[in-house]
């Protein structure tokens, strides 16, 4: 019984990690290519979730809702890149932090103004509800399993795009030497807009997928954004591979910590103390993990220079 | 330089004048609002010491602000319930005395800043921003899950803590106390900025390699600056909790870190009085725009965006000219 629970929690951790990867991938790409720290990435996540909820309400179709999340988040991404972000590439990180903090304020209050403060709910489609029986008789939510598979597929697609396609070559070249690829005739400004929109679309997509499990509300993006920061700090900023490993590490630590730590403390303390100490420690566990990684590798696991 | 000095004095006179005028026309709410600005100014001056003078972009100063708040909350809570804080190694009682609470806040915030700084300063740039943010977030979640002190609901303290010889429940007397602390902090910070340490710190911000070449250790300079910065912000947190007679995990939240940063930027990075101007401006905007619309954060965001994109140097940059560039 406990073993089945453990497998279930591990899968939950995997699902959480895969979602974190979708967030972290955009952040780390934008930082790697443009050298920009973008706090408003969480707002794009929120925009994706709200777009999906609105579309699902209007059309009743889950697939259309997902498409809406991709399109709206990418569109919002292009919009802020052209209007604001573009002016920040040459600025120091402090200006970038503040300008994108200002964007968070604008997006959050704007969304509250449009949709109100009450959370919206996004239902999973019928063909994805219910459970599946995995090998060894383990029952697991079909929707969460689908998220894991979709997330892994997106990750694989991203790796393929960056390693094998022309756009991917340009992105990698942009990370190495901006001036050089601009001199070689690549429209660098269009490349930047594309990378930003790609990251935005991934964040919006993650928002829609997670919004179905949780509720869709203003301020949902920032906790995830901060976790995504932890992910890319652990993985090494700019590294997609690092973001993937980091996301899985954080997802598993967070989920298993919440499940295992109270149980572990229950062996030593009485149940009430074990629960509260375990819960406090579990909520801090990923930050302890991050601090640990930084002590040994200040540039993250896969960070360069 | 002279123009800046005039503006500094005018700013202090303005704050004092508003409080006195509010007292004369019997508007205690306005005094409280001014006190809020003064406390935010102290927090901002604290952050500015790391951010402006040391170039350390900390996005986690809510950690110290919140810790100061919780020091006040926990000590006063134990005093108000007559339960000792610790019994085991030695008996420690809670207290309702402000000077003691301030000292403990400063001490614990320094220790926390030492720990966070020692780890975070191993990195720089974007890593530093994200790591300081993550540490503040860690304390935020810790405060939420710490059920003994109210968890997510926070702690209410019924009577404001006392200061010998003063009635702190009187808005003007509490304002005077905070204002005096602001003046002391400003004095100490300007002395520190002009000291050998302050000069070395500024040099390290501008060119680490050269500072290293003349035998200084940038890491140590940054760490000391970070500790001083955290201690000041911790003191502001204790005052803020006393102003509201309430402390909750919100003081640890990332929005708080962002707001403290906004005080510094609106006023002008690296100016000793910058955060004072920024905090006053912030409270003014909050009050004016908040009365205008429930969604005043949109306007605040737009103004902040405008300042960052087009008016670098903040209020002081506009008024006193751009003598101090932040780089």
Coordinates of C-alpha atoms in Angstrom, one line a residue:
Chain A
X1 CA 0.0 0.0 0.0
X2 CA 2.7 2.5 1.0
X3 CA 4.8 1.4 -2.0
X4 CA 1.8 2.2 -4.3
X5 CA 1.5 5.6 -2.6
X6 CA 5.2 6.2 -3.1
X7 CA 5.0 5.4 -6.8
X8 CA 2.0 7.7 -7.1
X9 CA 3.8 10.5 -5.4
X10 CA 6.8 10.0 -7.6
X11 CA 4.6 10.3 -10.6
X12 CA 3.1 13.5 -9.2
X13 CA 6.6 14.8 -8.6
X14 CA 7.5 14.0 -12.2
X15 CA 4.3 15.7 -13.5
X16 CA 5.2 18.8 -11.4
X17 CA 8.8 18.7 -12.6
X18 CA 7.7 18.5 -16.3
X19 CA 5.4 21.6 -15.8
X20 CA 8.3 23.4 -14.1
X21 CA 10.4 22.6 -17.1
X22 CA 8.0 24.3 -19.5
X23 CA 8.3 27.4 -17.4
X24 CA 12.0 27.2 -16.8
X25 CA 12.8 26.5 -20.5
X26 CA 11.5 29.9 -21.6
X27 CA 13.3 31.7 -18.8
X28 CA 16.6 30.1 -19.4
X29 CA 16.4 30.5 -23.2
X30 CA 15.6 34.2 -22.8
X31 CA 18.4 34.6 -20.4
X32 CA 20.9 32.6 -22.4
X33 CA 20.2 34.3 -25.8
X34 CA 19.3 37.8 -24.8
X35 CA 20.8 38.1 -21.3
X36 CA 17.5 39.2 -19.9
X37 CA 16.0 38.3 -16.5
X38 CA 12.2 38.3 -17.0
X39 CA 10.0 38.4 -13.9
X40 CA 6.9 38.8 -16.0
X41 CA 7.3 35.2 -17.2
X42 CA 4.8 34.2 -14.4
X43 CA 2.3 36.7 -15.9
X44 CA 2.5 34.9 -19.3
X45 CA 1.8 31.6 -17.4
X46 CA -1.3 33.3 -15.9
X47 CA -2.4 34.7 -19.3
X48 CA -2.2 31.3 -20.8
X49 CA -4.4 29.9 -18.0
X50 CA -7.0 32.7 -18.3
X51 CA -7.1 32.4 -22.0
X52 CA -7.7 28.7 -21.8
X53 CA -10.4 29.2 -19.2
X54 CA -12.2 31.8 -21.2
X55 CA -12.0 29.8 -24.4
X56 CA -13.2 26.6 -22.7
X57 CA -16.2 28.6 -21.4
X58 CA -16.9 30.0 -24.8
X59 CA -16.4 26.9 -26.9
X60 CA -16.5 24.0 -24.6
X61 CA -13.6 22.4 -26.3
X62 CA -10.4 21.6 -24.3
X63 CA -8.2 21.4 -27.3
X64 CA -9.3 24.8 -28.5
X65 CA -8.6 26.1 -25.0
X66 CA -5.1 24.8 -25.1
X67 CA -4.6 26.4 -28.5
X68 CA -5.9 29.7 -27.1
X69 CA -3.4 29.5 -24.3
X70 CA -0.6 29.1 -26.7
X71 CA -1.7 31.8 -29.1
X72 CA -2.6 34.4 -26.4
X73 CA 0.6 33.9 -24.4
X74 CA 2.7 34.0 -27.5
X75 CA 0.9 37.2 -28.6
X76 CA 1.3 38.8 -25.2
X77 CA 5.0 37.8 -25.4
X78 CA 5.5 39.4 -28.8
X79 CA 3.6 42.5 -27.6
X80 CA 5.7 43.1 -24.5
X81 CA 8.9 42.2 -26.3
X82 CA 8.4 44.8 -29.0
X83 CA 7.0 47.5 -26.6
X84 CA 9.2 47.1 -23.5
X85 CA 11.6 44.2 -23.3
X86 CA 13.5 45.2 -26.4
X87 CA 14.6 48.4 -24.7
X88 CA 16.0 46.4 -21.8
X89 CA 18.6 44.1 -23.5
X90 CA 21.4 46.6 -23.1
X91 CA 20.4 47.6 -19.6
X92 CA 21.7 46.2 -16.4
X93 CA 19.9 43.5 -14.5
X94 CA 18.4 45.9 -12.0
X95 CA 16.5 47.8 -14.7
X96 CA 15.3 44.5 -16.1
X97 CA 14.1 43.3 -12.8
X98 CA 12.2 46.6 -12.1
X99 CA 10.7 46.9 -15.6
X100 CA 9.4 43.4 -15.6
X101 CA 8.2 43.8 -12.0
X102 CA 6.2 46.8 -13.3
X103 CA 4.8 44.5 -16.0
X104 CA 3.7 42.0 -13.3
X105 CA 1.8 44.8 -11.6
X106 CA 0.1 45.8 -14.8
X107 CA -0.7 42.3 -16.0
X108 CA -2.0 41.2 -12.6
X109 CA -4.2 44.2 -12.0
X110 CA -5.3 44.2 -15.6
X111 CA -6.4 40.6 -15.3
X112 CA -8.2 41.3 -12.0
X113 CA -10.0 44.1 -13.7
X114 CA -11.0 41.9 -16.7
X115 CA -11.9 38.7 -14.9
X116 CA -12.5 39.7 -11.3
X117 CA -10.8 38.4 -8.2
X118 CA -12.6 35.1 -8.0
X119 CA -10.8 32.0 -9.3
X120 CA -12.0 30.5 -12.5
X121 CA -12.2 26.7 -13.1
X122 CA -11.0 24.9 -16.1
X123 CA -12.4 21.4 -16.4
X124 CA -10.5 18.5 -17.8
X125 CA -12.1 17.0 -20.8
X126 CA -14.1 13.8 -20.4
X127 CA -11.7 11.8 -22.5
X128 CA -8.9 12.6 -20.1
X129 CA -10.7 12.2 -16.8
X130 CA -10.7 9.0 -14.7
X131 CA -7.8 6.8 -13.9
X132 CA -5.6 4.3 -15.7
X133 CA -4.1 1.1 -14.4
X134 CA -0.4 1.1 -14.7
X135 CA 1.7 -2.1 -14.4
X136 CA 1.7 -3.7 -11.0
X137 CA -1.9 -2.6 -10.5
X138 CA -1.2 1.0 -9.7
X139 CA -4.1 3.3 -10.3
X140 CA -3.2 6.8 -11.6
X141 CA -5.0 9.9 -12.9
X142 CA -5.1 9.7 -16.7
X143 CA -4.9 13.5 -16.9
X144 CA -1.7 13.8 -14.9
X145 CA -0.2 10.9 -16.9
X146 CA -1.2 12.8 -20.1
X147 CA 0.5 15.9 -18.7
X148 CA 3.7 14.0 -18.1
X149 CA 3.7 12.6 -21.6
X150 CA 2.8 15.9 -23.3
X151 CA 5.5 17.6 -21.2
X152 CA 8.1 15.1 -22.1
X153 CA 7.1 15.3 -25.8
X154 CA 7.5 19.1 -25.7
X155 CA 10.8 18.8 -24.0
X156 CA 12.0 16.3 -26.7
X157 CA 10.7 18.7 -29.4
X158 CA 12.6 21.6 -27.9
X159 CA 15.8 19.6 -27.7
X160 CA 15.4 18.5 -31.3
X161 CA 14.6 22.1 -32.4
X162 CA 17.7 23.5 -30.7
X163 CA 20.0 20.7 -31.8
X164 CA 18.8 20.0 -35.3
X165 CA 17.0 22.9 -37.0
X166 CA 18.2 26.1 -38.5
X167 CA 16.4 28.2 -35.9
X168 CA 18.1 26.2 -33.2
X169 CA 21.5 26.8 -34.7
X170 CA 20.8 30.5 -34.7
X171 CA 19.7 30.4 -31.1
X172 CA 22.8 28.6 -30.1
X173 CA 24.9 31.0 -32.1
X174 CA 23.1 33.9 -30.5
X175 CA 24.1 32.6 -27.1
X176 CA 27.7 32.4 -28.1
X177 CA 28.2 35.6 -30.0
X178 CA 25.4 38.1 -30.9
X179 CA 27.5 40.5 -32.9
X180 CA 28.9 37.7 -35.1
X181 CA 25.5 36.3 -36.1
X182 CA 24.2 39.7 -36.7
X183 CA 27.2 40.4 -39.0
X184 CA 26.4 37.1 -40.8
X185 CA 23.1 38.5 -41.9
X186 CA 20.7 37.0 -39.4
X187 CA 17.9 39.3 -38.4
X188 CA 18.8 39.3 -34.7
X189 CA 15.8 41.4 -33.6
X190 CA 13.4 39.0 -35.2
X191 CA 15.3 36.1 -33.6
X192 CA 14.9 37.7 -30.2
X193 CA 11.2 38.2 -30.7
X194 CA 10.8 34.6 -31.8
X195 CA 12.7 33.2 -28.8
X196 CA 10.7 35.4 -26.4
X197 CA 7.4 34.4 -28.0
X198 CA 8.4 30.7 -27.8
X199 CA 9.2 31.0 -24.1
X200 CA 5.9 32.8 -23.6
X201 CA 3.9 30.2 -25.4
X202 CA 5.5 27.4 -23.4
X203 CA 4.7 29.3 -20.1
X204 CA 1.1 29.9 -21.3
X205 CA 0.7 26.2 -22.2
X206 CA 2.0 25.2 -18.8
X207 CA -0.5 27.6 -17.2
X208 CA -3.4 26.1 -19.0
X209 CA -2.4 22.5 -18.2
X210 CA -1.8 23.2 -14.5
X211 CA -4.9 25.5 -14.4
X212 CA -7.0 22.4 -15.0
X213 CA -5.7 20.7 -11.9
X214 CA -5.6 23.8 -9.7
X215 CA -7.7 26.9 -10.0
X216 CA -7.1 29.8 -12.4
X217 CA -6.5 33.0 -10.5
X218 CA -4.6 36.3 -10.4
X219 CA -1.2 35.8 -8.8
X220 CA -1.0 32.1 -9.8
X221 CA 2.1 32.7 -11.9
X222 CA 4.6 34.2 -9.3
X223 CA 5.0 31.1 -7.0
X224 CA 5.7 29.1 -10.1
X225 CA 8.0 31.7 -11.5
X226 CA 10.1 31.6 -8.3
X227 CA 10.3 27.8 -8.4
X228 CA 11.4 28.2 -12.0
X229 CA 14.1 30.5 -10.9
X230 CA 15.3 27.9 -8.4
X231 CA 15.2 25.3 -11.2
X232 CA 17.4 27.3 -13.5
X233 CA 19.8 28.3 -10.7
X234 CA 20.2 24.6 -9.9
X235 CA 20.5 23.7 -13.6
X236 CA 22.7 26.5 -14.6
X237 CA 21.3 29.6 -16.3
X238 CA 21.1 29.3 -20.1
X239 CA 21.2 25.6 -20.2
X240 CA 18.1 23.8 -21.5
X241 CA 19.5 20.4 -20.3
X242 CA 20.2 21.9 -16.9
X243 CA 16.6 23.3 -16.8
X244 CA 15.3 19.8 -17.5
X245 CA 17.3 18.0 -14.9
X246 CA 16.8 20.9 -12.4
X247 CA 13.0 20.8 -13.0
X248 CA 12.7 17.1 -12.4
X249 CA 14.9 17.4 -9.2
X250 CA 12.9 20.3 -7.8
X251 CA 9.6 18.6 -8.7
X252 CA 10.5 15.3 -7.1
X253 CA 12.1 17.0 -4.0
X254 CA 9.1 19.2 -3.4
X255 CA 6.5 16.4 -3.8
X256 CA 8.4 13.6 -2.2
X257 CA 9.5 15.9 0.6
X258 CA 6.0 16.8 1.5
X259 CA 5.1 13.1 1.6
X260 CA 8.2 11.5 3.1
X261 CA 9.5 14.1 5.6
X262 CA 6.5 14.0 8.0
X263 CA 6.6 10.2 7.8
X264 CA 10.3 10.1 8.5
X265 CA 9.9 12.4 11.5
X266 CA 7.0 10.3 12.8
X267 CA 9.6 7.6 13.5
X268 CA 11.3 9.9 16.0
X269 CA 8.7 12.4 17.3
X270 CA 5.1 12.2 18.3
X271 CA 2.7 12.5 15.3
X272 CA 1.7 16.2 15.8
X273 CA 5.2 17.5 16.1
X274 CA 6.3 15.3 13.2
X275 CA 3.6 16.7 11.0
X276 CA 4.4 20.4 11.8
X277 CA 8.2 20.0 11.7
X278 CA 8.0 17.8 8.6
X279 CA 5.7 20.3 6.8
X280 CA 8.0 23.2 7.7
X281 CA 11.1 21.4 6.5
X282 CA 9.3 20.1 3.4
X283 CA 8.4 23.7 2.3
X284 CA 12.0 24.7 2.7
X285 CA 13.5 21.5 1.1
X286 CA 14.0 22.8 -2.5
X287 CA 15.7 25.9 -1.2
X288 CA 18.0 23.8 0.9
X289 CA 18.7 21.7 -2.2
X290 CA 19.5 24.9 -4.1
X291 CA 21.8 26.2 -1.4
X292 CA 23.5 22.8 -1.4
X293 CA 24.1 22.8 -5.2
X294 CA 25.4 26.4 -5.0
X295 CA 28.0 25.5 -2.3
X296 CA 29.5 22.9 -4.6
X297 CA 28.8 24.5 -8.0
X298 CA 28.1 28.2 -7.8
X299 CA 27.2 28.3 -11.5
X300 CA 24.7 25.5 -11.3
X301 CA 24.9 21.9 -12.4
X302 CA 25.3 22.6 -16.1
X303 CA 26.3 26.2 -16.1
X304 CA 29.2 27.4 -18.1
X305 CA 31.7 30.0 -17.1
Chain B
X1 CA 26.0 68.5 -4.8
X2 CA 24.6 71.5 -3.2
X3 CA 21.2 71.2 -4.9
X4 CA 21.0 67.7 -3.6
X5 CA 21.6 68.9 0.0
X6 CA 18.9 71.5 -0.3
X7 CA 16.5 68.9 -1.6
X8 CA 17.5 66.5 1.3
X9 CA 16.6 69.1 3.9
X10 CA 13.4 70.1 2.1
X11 CA 12.4 66.4 2.1
X12 CA 12.9 66.0 5.8
X13 CA 11.1 69.3 6.5
X14 CA 8.2 68.1 4.4
X15 CA 7.8 64.9 6.3
X16 CA 8.1 66.6 9.7
X17 CA 5.8 69.4 8.5
X18 CA 3.1 67.0 7.3
X19 CA 3.1 65.2 10.6
X20 CA 2.9 68.4 12.6
X21 CA 0.2 69.8 10.4
X22 CA -1.8 66.6 10.7
X23 CA -1.4 66.8 14.5
X24 CA -2.6 70.4 14.5
X25 CA -5.7 69.7 12.4
X26 CA -6.4 66.5 14.3
X27 CA -5.9 63.9 11.5
X28 CA -4.3 60.9 13.2
X29 CA -4.7 58.9 10.0
X30 CA -2.4 61.2 8.1
X31 CA 0.2 60.9 10.9
X32 CA 0.1 57.1 10.6
X33 CA 0.5 57.5 6.8
X34 CA 3.5 59.6 7.3
X35 CA 4.9 57.2 9.8
X36 CA 4.5 54.4 7.2
X37 CA 6.5 56.5 4.8
X38 CA 9.2 57.0 7.4
X39 CA 9.4 53.3 8.1
X40 CA 9.5 52.4 4.4
X41 CA 12.2 54.9 4.0
X42 CA 14.3 53.2 6.7
X43 CA 13.8 49.8 4.9
X44 CA 14.7 51.5 1.6
X45 CA 17.9 53.1 3.1
X46 CA 18.8 49.6 4.2
X47 CA 18.4 48.1 0.8
X48 CA 20.1 51.0 -0.8
X49 CA 23.2 50.3 1.2
X50 CA 23.6 47.0 -0.6
X51 CA 22.0 48.0 -3.9
X52 CA 23.2 51.5 -4.5
X53 CA 26.6 51.5 -2.8
X54 CA 27.6 47.9 -3.2
X55 CA 25.8 47.2 -6.5
X56 CA 24.2 44.0 -4.9
X57 CA 20.8 43.7 -6.5
X58 CA 19.0 41.9 -3.6
X59 CA 15.5 40.8 -4.5
X60 CA 15.1 39.2 -1.1
X61 CA 15.2 42.0 1.5
X62 CA 11.7 41.0 2.6
X63 CA 13.6 38.3 4.5
X64 CA 15.0 40.9 6.9
X65 CA 11.9 43.1 6.9
X66 CA 9.9 40.0 7.8
X67 CA 12.4 38.8 10.4
X68 CA 12.3 42.1 12.1
X69 CA 8.5 42.0 12.1
X70 CA 8.5 38.5 13.6
X71 CA 11.0 39.4 16.3
X72 CA 8.7 42.0 17.4
X73 CA 5.6 39.7 17.0
X74 CA 7.1 36.8 18.9
X75 CA 8.7 38.7 21.7
X76 CA 5.5 40.8 22.3
X77 CA 3.3 37.7 21.9
X78 CA 5.2 35.9 24.7
X79 CA 5.0 39.0 26.9
X80 CA 1.3 39.5 26.3
X81 CA 0.5 35.8 27.1
X82 CA 3.0 35.6 30.0
X83 CA 4.7 32.5 28.5
X84 CA 8.5 32.3 28.4
X85 CA 10.1 32.1 25.1
X86 CA 12.6 29.4 26.1
X87 CA 12.9 27.4 29.3
X88 CA 15.5 24.7 28.4
X89 CA 19.0 26.2 28.4
X90 CA 18.2 29.4 30.2
X91 CA 14.9 31.2 30.8
X92 CA 14.1 33.9 28.3
X93 CA 10.9 35.9 28.7
X94 CA 9.1 37.9 26.0
X95 CA 9.3 41.7 26.2
X96 CA 7.2 44.7 25.4
X97 CA 10.2 47.1 25.4
X98 CA 11.0 48.7 22.0
X99 CA 14.7 49.2 22.5
X100 CA 15.2 45.5 23.4
X101 CA 13.1 44.5 20.4
X102 CA 15.0 46.8 18.1
X103 CA 18.3 45.4 19.3
X104 CA 17.2 41.8 18.9
X105 CA 15.8 42.6 15.4
X106 CA 19.1 44.2 14.4
X107 CA 21.1 41.3 15.8
X108 CA 19.1 38.5 14.3
X109 CA 18.8 40.3 10.9
X110 CA 22.5 40.7 10.8
X111 CA 23.0 37.0 11.5
X112 CA 20.5 36.1 8.8
X113 CA 22.1 38.5 6.4
X114 CA 25.5 37.0 7.2
X115 CA 24.2 33.5 6.4
X116 CA 22.3 34.5 3.2
X117 CA 25.1 36.8 2.1
X118 CA 27.8 34.2 2.7
X119 CA 26.0 31.8 0.4
X120 CA 24.6 34.2 -2.2
X121 CA 27.7 36.2 -2.7
X122 CA 29.5 33.2 -4.0
X123 CA 27.5 34.0 -7.1
X124 CA 26.9 37.3 -8.9
X125 CA 24.6 39.0 -11.4
X126 CA 21.4 37.3 -12.2
X127 CA 22.2 34.3 -9.9
X128 CA 22.4 36.7 -7.0
X129 CA 19.0 38.2 -7.7
X130 CA 17.3 34.9 -8.0
X131 CA 19.0 33.3 -4.9
X132 CA 18.2 36.2 -2.6
X133 CA 14.6 36.0 -3.9
X134 CA 14.6 32.2 -3.2
X135 CA 15.9 32.6 0.4
X136 CA 13.2 35.2 1.2
X137 CA 10.7 32.8 -0.3
X138 CA 12.0 30.0 1.9
X139 CA 11.3 32.1 5.0
X140 CA 7.9 33.0 3.6
X141 CA 6.9 29.4 3.4
X142 CA 8.5 28.7 6.8
X143 CA 6.4 31.4 8.4
X144 CA 3.3 30.1 6.7
X145 CA 3.8 26.6 8.0
X146 CA 4.9 27.7 11.5
X147 CA 1.6 27.1 13.3
X148 CA 2.9 28.1 16.8
X149 CA 3.0 31.7 15.7
X150 CA -0.2 32.0 13.7
X151 CA 0.9 30.4 10.5
X152 CA -0.8 32.1 7.5
X153 CA -3.0 34.2 9.8
X154 CA -0.1 36.0 11.5
X155 CA 0.1 37.4 15.0
X156 CA -1.9 40.3 16.5
X157 CA -0.4 42.3 19.3
X158 CA -3.0 44.2 21.2
X159 CA -1.0 47.1 22.7
X160 CA 1.9 48.8 20.9
X161 CA 5.3 48.1 22.7
X162 CA 6.6 50.7 25.0
X163 CA 9.5 53.2 25.0
X164 CA 10.7 54.6 28.3
X165 CA 9.2 58.1 28.8
X166 CA 6.9 58.0 25.8
X167 CA 3.3 57.1 25.1
X168 CA 3.8 55.1 21.9
X169 CA 0.1 54.7 21.3
X170 CA 0.0 58.4 20.6
X171 CA 0.5 58.6 16.8
X172 CA 2.7 61.7 16.9
X173 CA 5.0 60.3 19.6
X174 CA 5.4 57.1 17.7
X175 CA 6.1 59.1 14.5
X176 CA 8.7 61.1 16.3
X177 CA 10.4 57.9 17.4
X178 CA 10.5 56.5 13.9
X179 CA 11.6 59.8 12.5
X180 CA 14.5 60.0 15.0
X181 CA 15.5 56.5 14.0
X182 CA 15.4 57.5 10.3
X183 CA 17.7 60.4 11.0
X184 CA 20.2 58.2 13.0
X185 CA 20.2 55.6 10.2
X186 CA 20.7 58.3 7.6
X187 CA 23.6 59.8 9.6
X188 CA 25.3 56.4 10.1
X189 CA 24.8 55.4 6.5
X190 CA 26.3 58.7 5.2
X191 CA 29.2 58.3 7.6
X192 CA 29.7 54.7 6.4
X193 CA 29.5 55.7 2.8
X194 CA 32.3 58.3 3.3
X195 CA 34.5 56.0 5.4
X196 CA 37.4 54.0 4.1
X197 CA 35.1 51.0 4.0
X198 CA 32.4 52.9 2.0
X199 CA 35.0 54.1 -0.6
X200 CA 36.4 50.6 -1.0
X201 CA 32.9 49.2 -1.4
X202 CA 32.1 51.8 -4.1
X203 CA 35.4 50.9 -5.8
X204 CA 34.6 47.2 -5.7
X205 CA 31.2 47.9 -7.3
X206 CA 32.9 49.8 -10.2
X207 CA 35.8 47.5 -10.7
X208 CA 36.4 44.4 -8.7
X209 CA 39.6 43.4 -10.3
X210 CA 41.4 46.7 -9.4
X211 CA 40.1 46.6 -5.8
X212 CA 41.5 43.1 -5.6
X213 CA 44.8 44.3 -7.0
X214 CA 45.2 46.8 -4.3
X215 CA 44.8 44.2 -1.6
X216 CA 41.1 44.4 -0.7
X217 CA 38.8 41.4 -0.8
X218 CA 35.6 42.3 -2.6
X219 CA 33.7 39.3 -1.2
X220 CA 34.4 40.6 2.4
X221 CA 33.4 44.2 1.5
X222 CA 30.1 42.9 -0.1
X223 CA 29.4 40.7 2.8
X224 CA 29.8 43.5 5.4
X225 CA 27.6 45.8 3.2
X226 CA 25.0 43.1 2.9
X227 CA 25.0 42.6 6.7
X228 CA 24.6 46.3 7.4
X229 CA 21.9 46.5 4.8
X230 CA 20.0 43.6 6.3
X231 CA 20.3 44.9 9.8
X232 CA 18.7 48.3 8.8
X233 CA 15.9 46.7 6.9
X234 CA 15.3 44.3 9.9
X235 CA 14.9 47.4 12.2
X236 CA 12.4 48.8 9.8
X237 CA 10.5 45.5 9.9
X238 CA 10.2 45.7 13.7
X239 CA 8.9 49.2 13.5
X240 CA 6.4 48.3 10.7
X241 CA 5.0 45.5 12.8
X242 CA 4.7 47.8 15.8
X243 CA 2.9 50.4 13.6
X244 CA 0.3 47.8 12.5
X245 CA 0.5 45.9 15.8
X246 CA 0.3 42.9 13.5
X247 CA 2.7 40.7 11.8
X248 CA 2.0 38.1 9.0
X249 CA 3.9 36.1 6.4
X250 CA 3.1 38.8 3.9
X251 CA 6.0 40.8 5.3
X252 CA 8.2 38.0 3.9
X253 CA 6.6 37.8 0.5
X254 CA 8.3 38.6 -2.8
X255 CA 6.0 41.6 -3.3
X256 CA 7.5 43.2 -0.2
X257 CA 11.0 42.7 -1.6
X258 CA 9.8 44.3 -4.8
X259 CA 8.2 47.3 -3.1
X260 CA 11.3 48.0 -1.0
X261 CA 13.2 48.0 -4.3
X262 CA 10.7 50.3 -5.8
X263 CA 11.3 52.9 -3.0
X264 CA 15.0 52.8 -3.9
X265 CA 14.4 53.2 -7.6
X266 CA 11.7 55.8 -7.5
X267 CA 14.0 58.0 -5.3
X268 CA 17.3 57.3 -7.0
X269 CA 19.7 54.5 -6.6
X270 CA 22.9 55.2 -4.7
X271 CA 21.7 58.5 -3.2
X272 CA 21.7 58.5 0.6
X273 CA 18.3 60.3 0.7
X274 CA 17.0 58.5 -2.4
X275 CA 14.9 55.9 -0.7
X276 CA 13.3 58.6 1.6
X277 CA 12.1 60.5 -1.5
X278 CA 11.0 57.1 -3.0
X279 CA 9.0 56.0 0.0
X280 CA 7.3 59.4 0.3
X281 CA 6.4 59.3 -3.4
X282 CA 5.2 55.7 -3.1
X283 CA 2.9 56.5 -0.2
X284 CA 1.7 59.6 -2.0
X285 CA 0.9 57.5 -5.1
X286 CA -0.7 54.8 -3.1
X287 CA -2.9 57.3 -1.4
X288 CA -3.8 59.4 -4.5
X289 CA -4.2 56.6 -7.0
X290 CA -5.7 54.2 -4.5
X291 CA -8.5 56.8 -4.0
X292 CA -8.9 57.0 -7.8
X293 CA -9.3 53.4 -8.6
X294 CA -9.2 50.0 -6.9
X295 CA -6.8 48.9 -9.6
X296 CA -4.2 51.5 -8.7
X297 CA -1.3 49.0 -9.2
X298 CA -1.8 49.3 -13.0
X299 CA -0.9 53.0 -12.7
X300 CA 1.9 52.3 -10.3
X301 CA 3.3 49.7 -12.8
X302 CA 3.0 52.2 -15.6
X303 CA 4.8 54.9 -13.6
X304 CA 7.5 52.5 -12.6
X305 CA 8.0 51.3 -16.1
X306 CA 8.2 54.9 -17.3
X307 CA 10.9 55.7 -14.6
X308 CA 13.0 52.6 -15.5
X309 CA 12.7 53.2 -19.3
X310 CA 13.0 57.0 -19.5
X311 CA 13.9 58.6 -16.2
X312 CA 16.8 56.6 -14.9
X313 CA 18.1 58.0 -11.6
X314 CA 14.6 58.4 -10.2
X315 CA 13.4 61.6 -8.5
X316 CA 16.9 62.6 -7.4
X317 CA 18.1 62.1 -10.9
X318 CA 15.5 64.5 -12.2
X319 CA 16.0 67.1 -9.5
X320 CA 19.6 67.1 -8.5
X321 CA 21.1 66.0 -11.9
X322 CA 22.7 62.7 -12.7
X323 CA 25.9 63.0 -10.7
X324 CA 25.9 59.4 -9.4
X325 CA 25.4 56.9 -12.2
X326 CA 24.5 53.4 -11.1
X327 CA 26.3 50.8 -12.9

